[in-house]
Amino acid sequence: MHTWPENKVIDTLLDLVRIPSPTGYTDSIIQYLEARLQAAGDRIRLRRNHKGGLLVTLRGEQRAPQRLLTAHVDTLGGMVKEIKSNGRLRLTRIGGYTWNSIEGVYCTVHTRNGDEIKGTVLPTHTSVHVYDDAGKQERNQENMEIRLDLPLTDAVGVRAHGIEIGDFISFDPRVERLPSGYIKGRHMDDKASAAILLELILQQVARGDPIPCDTHVIFSTYEEVGFGANSNIPTGVKEFLAVDMGAIGKGQNTDEHCVSICVKDASGPYHYGFRNRLADLAEKEGLYYKLDIYPRYQSDASAAVRAGYDLIHGLVGPGVDASHAFERTHRDALENTYRLLQHYIHSPLL
């Protein structure tokens, strides 16, 4: 089995998190993926679906049944909800995160004409020298705003710079690769998994190892709002494996060094035989893995089953700390996930 391309995966992860891609604003990151994959020539097939996701197909030794893996490249973000009379912006959330998790975050407003205007997300009562309730003010949509890095004091001036209701807002990732092996920043969910799948595809094509069946990968673009890869699933697909992050916290089994295999999330249990097969593969290859249950989490795989597809569905991914806030993972989790997927695509179907 081919080697673990650590630096390539992490470099790709850093590239991906630096490309703004809040749900609904994903053309640039799909273009990046297309450009990387087009270098593989005619050994793979590429197709965009109408939702803006990218479907990649690797030929196997049999046409059907087939397997499909998916990772999503859309992230949390926002939209301009209101241009306030004082020249600041009110925002509406894209995806599920708490308001306090974006306090003090640097951001970019992406205007319709293509300009990018920087700003900072702040509570309306920020200065402790002015407001008695600066520390106690509730962080919610009404009390959070964007201070633009322009000399603006009214709504007319804001609109003169091309900003309008509905413009997308991306959050700066503040990503770092540390000597300790950690990678921290926003959007490890799910760009860590997308980087793994992209490099797995490229290495598979470069080596030309036979795989048992046609294998598809969807880089989906609407997962954070609940309906990423649950369409455009090729007819012959039998196994659907979502590759997303493993959530870490009190009561969870997952950590930042493992590949997490989900047995149940908010949608219900995953396929028993499939998750046992994944655990067996991990054990056979000596990989560090954890079985886990995510009570406030759903994946593209569960969305596909809910949409009516007759599939064997599963969910795996690298452990990610502080999900939907200031996230962190470790190179070990990336490696364990990569190696599990590498062995999975070369294994027989259930």
PDB file of N, CA, C and O in Angstrom, residues 223-256:
ATOM      1  N   GLU A 223     -23.319  21.112   2.853  1.00  0.00           N
ATOM      2  CA  GLU A 223     -23.451  20.254   4.017  1.00  0.00           C
ATOM      3  C   GLU A 223     -23.795  21.039   5.282  1.00  0.00           C
ATOM      4  O   GLU A 223     -24.580  20.564   6.118  1.00  0.00           O
ATOM      5  N   GLU A 224     -23.209  22.224   5.450  1.00  0.00           N
ATOM      6  CA  GLU A 224     -23.408  22.966   6.698  1.00  0.00           C
ATOM      7  C   GLU A 224     -24.848  23.430   6.891  1.00  0.00           C
ATOM      8  O   GLU A 224     -25.224  23.838   7.995  1.00  0.00           O
ATOM      9  N   VAL A 225     -25.644  23.363   5.841  1.00  0.00           N
ATOM     10  CA  VAL A 225     -27.066  23.689   5.979  1.00  0.00           C
ATOM     11  C   VAL A 225     -27.938  22.459   5.751  1.00  0.00           C
ATOM     12  O   VAL A 225     -29.163  22.577   5.626  1.00  0.00           O
ATOM     13  N   GLY A 226     -27.302  21.271   5.680  1.00  0.00           N
ATOM     14  CA  GLY A 226     -28.076  20.036   5.786  1.00  0.00           C
ATOM     15  C   GLY A 226     -28.356  19.250   4.540  1.00  0.00           C
ATOM     16  O   GLY A 226     -28.975  18.186   4.621  1.00  0.00           O
ATOM     17  N   PHE A 227     -27.912  19.712   3.351  1.00  0.00           N
ATOM     18  CA  PHE A 227     -28.251  18.922   2.144  1.00  0.00           C
ATOM     19  C   PHE A 227     -27.107  18.932   1.129  1.00  0.00           C
ATOM     20  O   PHE A 227     -27.265  19.210  -0.027  1.00  0.00           O
ATOM     21  N   GLY A 228     -25.933  18.525   1.593  1.00  0.00           N
ATOM     22  CA  GLY A 228     -24.752  18.596   0.733  1.00  0.00           C
ATOM     23  C   GLY A 228     -24.710  17.602  -0.398  1.00  0.00           C
ATOM     24  O   GLY A 228     -24.873  17.950  -1.556  1.00  0.00           O
ATOM     25  N   ALA A 229     -24.470  16.321  -0.100  1.00  0.00           N
ATOM     26  CA  ALA A 229     -24.225  15.319  -1.146  1.00  0.00           C
ATOM     27  C   ALA A 229     -25.396  14.373  -1.316  1.00  0.00           C
ATOM     28  O   ALA A 229     -25.239  13.286  -1.853  1.00  0.00           O
ATOM     29  N   ASN A 230     -26.586  14.764  -0.880  1.00  0.00           N
ATOM     30  CA  ASN A 230     -27.719  13.842  -0.969  1.00  0.00           C
ATOM     31  C   ASN A 230     -28.468  13.995  -2.295  1.00  0.00           C
ATOM     32  O   ASN A 230     -29.682  13.872  -2.356  1.00  0.00           O
ATOM     33  N   SER A 231     -27.733  14.287  -3.352  1.00  0.00           N
ATOM     34  CA  SER A 231     -28.282  14.284  -4.708  1.00  0.00           C
ATOM     35  C   SER A 231     -27.143  13.924  -5.653  1.00  0.00           C
ATOM     36  O   SER A 231     -25.983  13.897  -5.253  1.00  0.00           O
ATOM     37  N   ASN A 232     -27.480  13.639  -6.907  1.00  0.00           N
ATOM     38  CA  ASN A 232     -26.476  13.293  -7.920  1.00  0.00           C
ATOM     39  C   ASN A 232     -25.648  12.077  -7.525  1.00  0.00           C
ATOM     40  O   ASN A 232     -24.474  11.966  -7.878  1.00  0.00           O
ATOM     41  N   ILE A 233     -26.254  11.171  -6.770  1.00  0.00           N
ATOM     42  CA  ILE A 233     -25.566   9.940  -6.406  1.00  0.00           C
ATOM     43  C   ILE A 233     -25.728   8.962  -7.569  1.00  0.00           C
ATOM     44  O   ILE A 233     -26.854   8.634  -7.951  1.00  0.00           O
ATOM     45  N   PRO A 234     -24.622   8.503  -8.156  1.00  0.00           N
ATOM     46  CA  PRO A 234     -24.748   7.607  -9.312  1.00  0.00           C
ATOM     47  C   PRO A 234     -25.577   6.361  -8.986  1.00  0.00           C
ATOM     48  O   PRO A 234     -25.573   5.858  -7.857  1.00  0.00           O
ATOM     49  N   THR A 235     -26.265   5.869  -9.992  1.00  0.00           N
ATOM     50  CA  THR A 235     -27.242   4.788  -9.812  1.00  0.00           C
ATOM     51  C   THR A 235     -26.635   3.529  -9.209  1.00  0.00           C
ATOM     52  O   THR A 235     -27.280   2.835  -8.415  1.00  0.00           O
ATOM     53  N   GLY A 236     -25.389   3.216  -9.554  1.00  0.00           N
ATOM     54  CA  GLY A 236     -24.802   1.960  -9.108  1.00  0.00           C
ATOM     55  C   GLY A 236     -24.226   1.957  -7.709  1.00  0.00           C
ATOM     56  O   GLY A 236     -23.682   0.939  -7.260  1.00  0.00           O
ATOM     57  N   VAL A 237     -24.333   3.090  -6.983  1.00  0.00           N
ATOM     58  CA  VAL A 237     -23.681   3.178  -5.669  1.00  0.00           C
ATOM     59  C   VAL A 237     -24.420   2.332  -4.637  1.00  0.00           C
ATOM     60  O   VAL A 237     -25.635   2.445  -4.459  1.00  0.00           O
ATOM     61  N   LYS A 238     -23.649   1.493  -3.941  1.00  0.00           N
ATOM     62  CA  LYS A 238     -24.176   0.661  -2.858  1.00  0.00           C
ATOM     63  C   LYS A 238     -23.715   1.172  -1.498  1.00  0.00           C
ATOM     64  O   LYS A 238     -24.490   1.194  -0.545  1.00  0.00           O
ATOM     65  N   GLU A 239     -22.440   1.564  -1.397  1.00  0.00           N
ATOM     66  CA  GLU A 239     -21.879   2.050  -0.134  1.00  0.00           C
ATOM     67  C   GLU A 239     -21.599   3.544  -0.226  1.00  0.00           C
ATOM     68  O   GLU A 239     -20.975   4.018  -1.192  1.00  0.00           O
ATOM     69  N   PHE A 240     -22.045   4.273   0.781  1.00  0.00           N
ATOM     70  CA  PHE A 240     -21.882   5.734   0.834  1.00  0.00           C
ATOM     71  C   PHE A 240     -21.159   6.056   2.138  1.00  0.00           C
ATOM     72  O   PHE A 240     -21.700   5.863   3.223  1.00  0.00           O
ATOM     73  N   LEU A 241     -19.922   6.550   2.020  1.00  0.00           N
ATOM     74  CA  LEU A 241     -19.129   6.870   3.205  1.00  0.00           C
ATOM     75  C   LEU A 241     -18.884   8.367   3.282  1.00  0.00           C
ATOM     76  O   LEU A 241     -18.167   8.929   2.445  1.00  0.00           O
ATOM     77  N   ALA A 242     -19.473   9.016   4.275  1.00  0.00           N
ATOM     78  CA  ALA A 242     -19.178  10.424   4.534  1.00  0.00           C
ATOM     79  C   ALA A 242     -17.865  10.516   5.297  1.00  0.00           C
ATOM     80  O   ALA A 242     -17.632   9.769   6.254  1.00  0.00           O
ATOM     81  N   VAL A 243     -17.000  11.415   4.876  1.00  0.00           N
ATOM     82  CA  VAL A 243     -15.731  11.661   5.558  1.00  0.00           C
ATOM     83  C   VAL A 243     -15.812  13.076   6.117  1.00  0.00           C
ATOM     84  O   VAL A 243     -15.725  14.058   5.389  1.00  0.00           O
ATOM     85  N   ASP A 244     -16.029  13.141   7.410  1.00  0.00           N
ATOM     86  CA  ASP A 244     -16.245  14.426   8.077  1.00  0.00           C
ATOM     87  C   ASP A 244     -15.443  14.396   9.372  1.00  0.00           C
ATOM     88  O   ASP A 244     -14.725  13.427   9.648  1.00  0.00           O
ATOM     89  N   MET A 245     -15.583  15.404  10.192  1.00  0.00           N
ATOM     90  CA  MET A 245     -14.764  15.437  11.409  1.00  0.00           C
ATOM     91  C   MET A 245     -15.401  14.624  12.536  1.00  0.00           C
ATOM     92  O   MET A 245     -16.609  14.418  12.570  1.00  0.00           O
ATOM     93  N   GLY A 246     -14.538  14.147  13.441  1.00  0.00           N
ATOM     94  CA  GLY A 246     -14.998  13.513  14.659  1.00  0.00           C
ATOM     95  C   GLY A 246     -15.039  14.544  15.774  1.00  0.00           C
ATOM     96  O   GLY A 246     -14.041  15.224  16.042  1.00  0.00           O
ATOM     97  N   ALA A 247     -16.191  14.697  16.418  1.00  0.00           N
ATOM     98  CA  ALA A 247     -16.370  15.740  17.433  1.00  0.00           C
ATOM     99  C   ALA A 247     -15.794  15.295  18.778  1.00  0.00           C
ATOM    100  O   ALA A 247     -15.946  14.143  19.192  1.00  0.00           O
ATOM    101  N   ILE A 248     -15.151  16.244  19.466  1.00  0.00           N
ATOM    102  CA  ILE A 248     -14.467  15.979  20.728  1.00  0.00           C
ATOM    103  C   ILE A 248     -15.103  16.801  21.838  1.00  0.00           C
ATOM    104  O   ILE A 248     -15.447  17.970  21.642  1.00  0.00           O
ATOM    105  N   GLY A 249     -15.248  16.201  23.013  1.00  0.00           N
ATOM    106  CA  GLY A 249     -15.784  16.924  24.159  1.00  0.00           C
ATOM    107  C   GLY A 249     -16.153  15.964  25.270  1.00  0.00           C
ATOM    108  O   GLY A 249     -15.914  14.748  25.176  1.00  0.00           O
ATOM    109  N   LYS A 250     -16.748  16.495  26.310  1.00  0.00           N
ATOM    110  CA  LYS A 250     -17.140  15.684  27.454  1.00  0.00           C
ATOM    111  C   LYS A 250     -18.109  14.591  27.023  1.00  0.00           C
ATOM    112  O   LYS A 250     -19.094  14.838  26.346  1.00  0.00           O
ATOM    113  N   GLY A 251     -17.787  13.362  27.438  1.00  0.00           N
ATOM    114  CA  GLY A 251     -18.639  12.230  27.099  1.00  0.00           C
ATOM    115  C   GLY A 251     -18.339  11.605  25.758  1.00  0.00           C
ATOM    116  O   GLY A 251     -18.913  10.565  25.413  1.00  0.00           O
ATOM    117  N   GLN A 252     -17.424  12.205  24.986  1.00  0.00           N
ATOM    118  CA  GLN A 252     -17.076  11.664  23.671  1.00  0.00           C
ATOM    119  C   GLN A 252     -15.856  10.760  23.777  1.00  0.00           C
ATOM    120  O   GLN A 252     -14.996  10.941  24.649  1.00  0.00           O
ATOM    121  N   ASN A 253     -15.761   9.817  22.874  1.00  0.00           N
ATOM    122  CA  ASN A 253     -14.657   8.855  22.840  1.00  0.00           C
ATOM    123  C   ASN A 253     -13.524   9.322  21.941  1.00  0.00           C
ATOM    124  O   ASN A 253     -12.379   8.913  22.093  1.00  0.00           O
ATOM    125  N   THR A 254     -13.836  10.184  20.993  1.00  0.00           N
ATOM    126  CA  THR A 254     -12.890  10.657  19.985  1.00  0.00           C
ATOM    127  C   THR A 254     -11.839  11.582  20.591  1.00  0.00           C
ATOM    128  O   THR A 254     -12.135  12.336  21.516  1.00  0.00           O
ATOM    129  N   ASP A 255     -10.606  11.548  20.038  1.00  0.00           N
ATOM    130  CA  ASP A 255      -9.582  12.514  20.411  1.00  0.00           C
ATOM    131  C   ASP A 255      -8.910  13.047  19.140  1.00  0.00           C
ATOM    132  O   ASP A 255      -9.261  12.654  18.035  1.00  0.00           O
ATOM    133  N   GLU A 256      -7.927  13.920  19.309  1.00  0.00           N
ATOM    134  CA  GLU A 256      -7.313  14.606  18.171  1.00  0.00           C
ATOM    135  C   GLU A 256      -6.300  13.755  17.410  1.00  0.00           C
ATOM    136  O   GLU A 256      -5.711  14.239  16.440  1.00  0.00           O
TER     137      GLU A 256
END
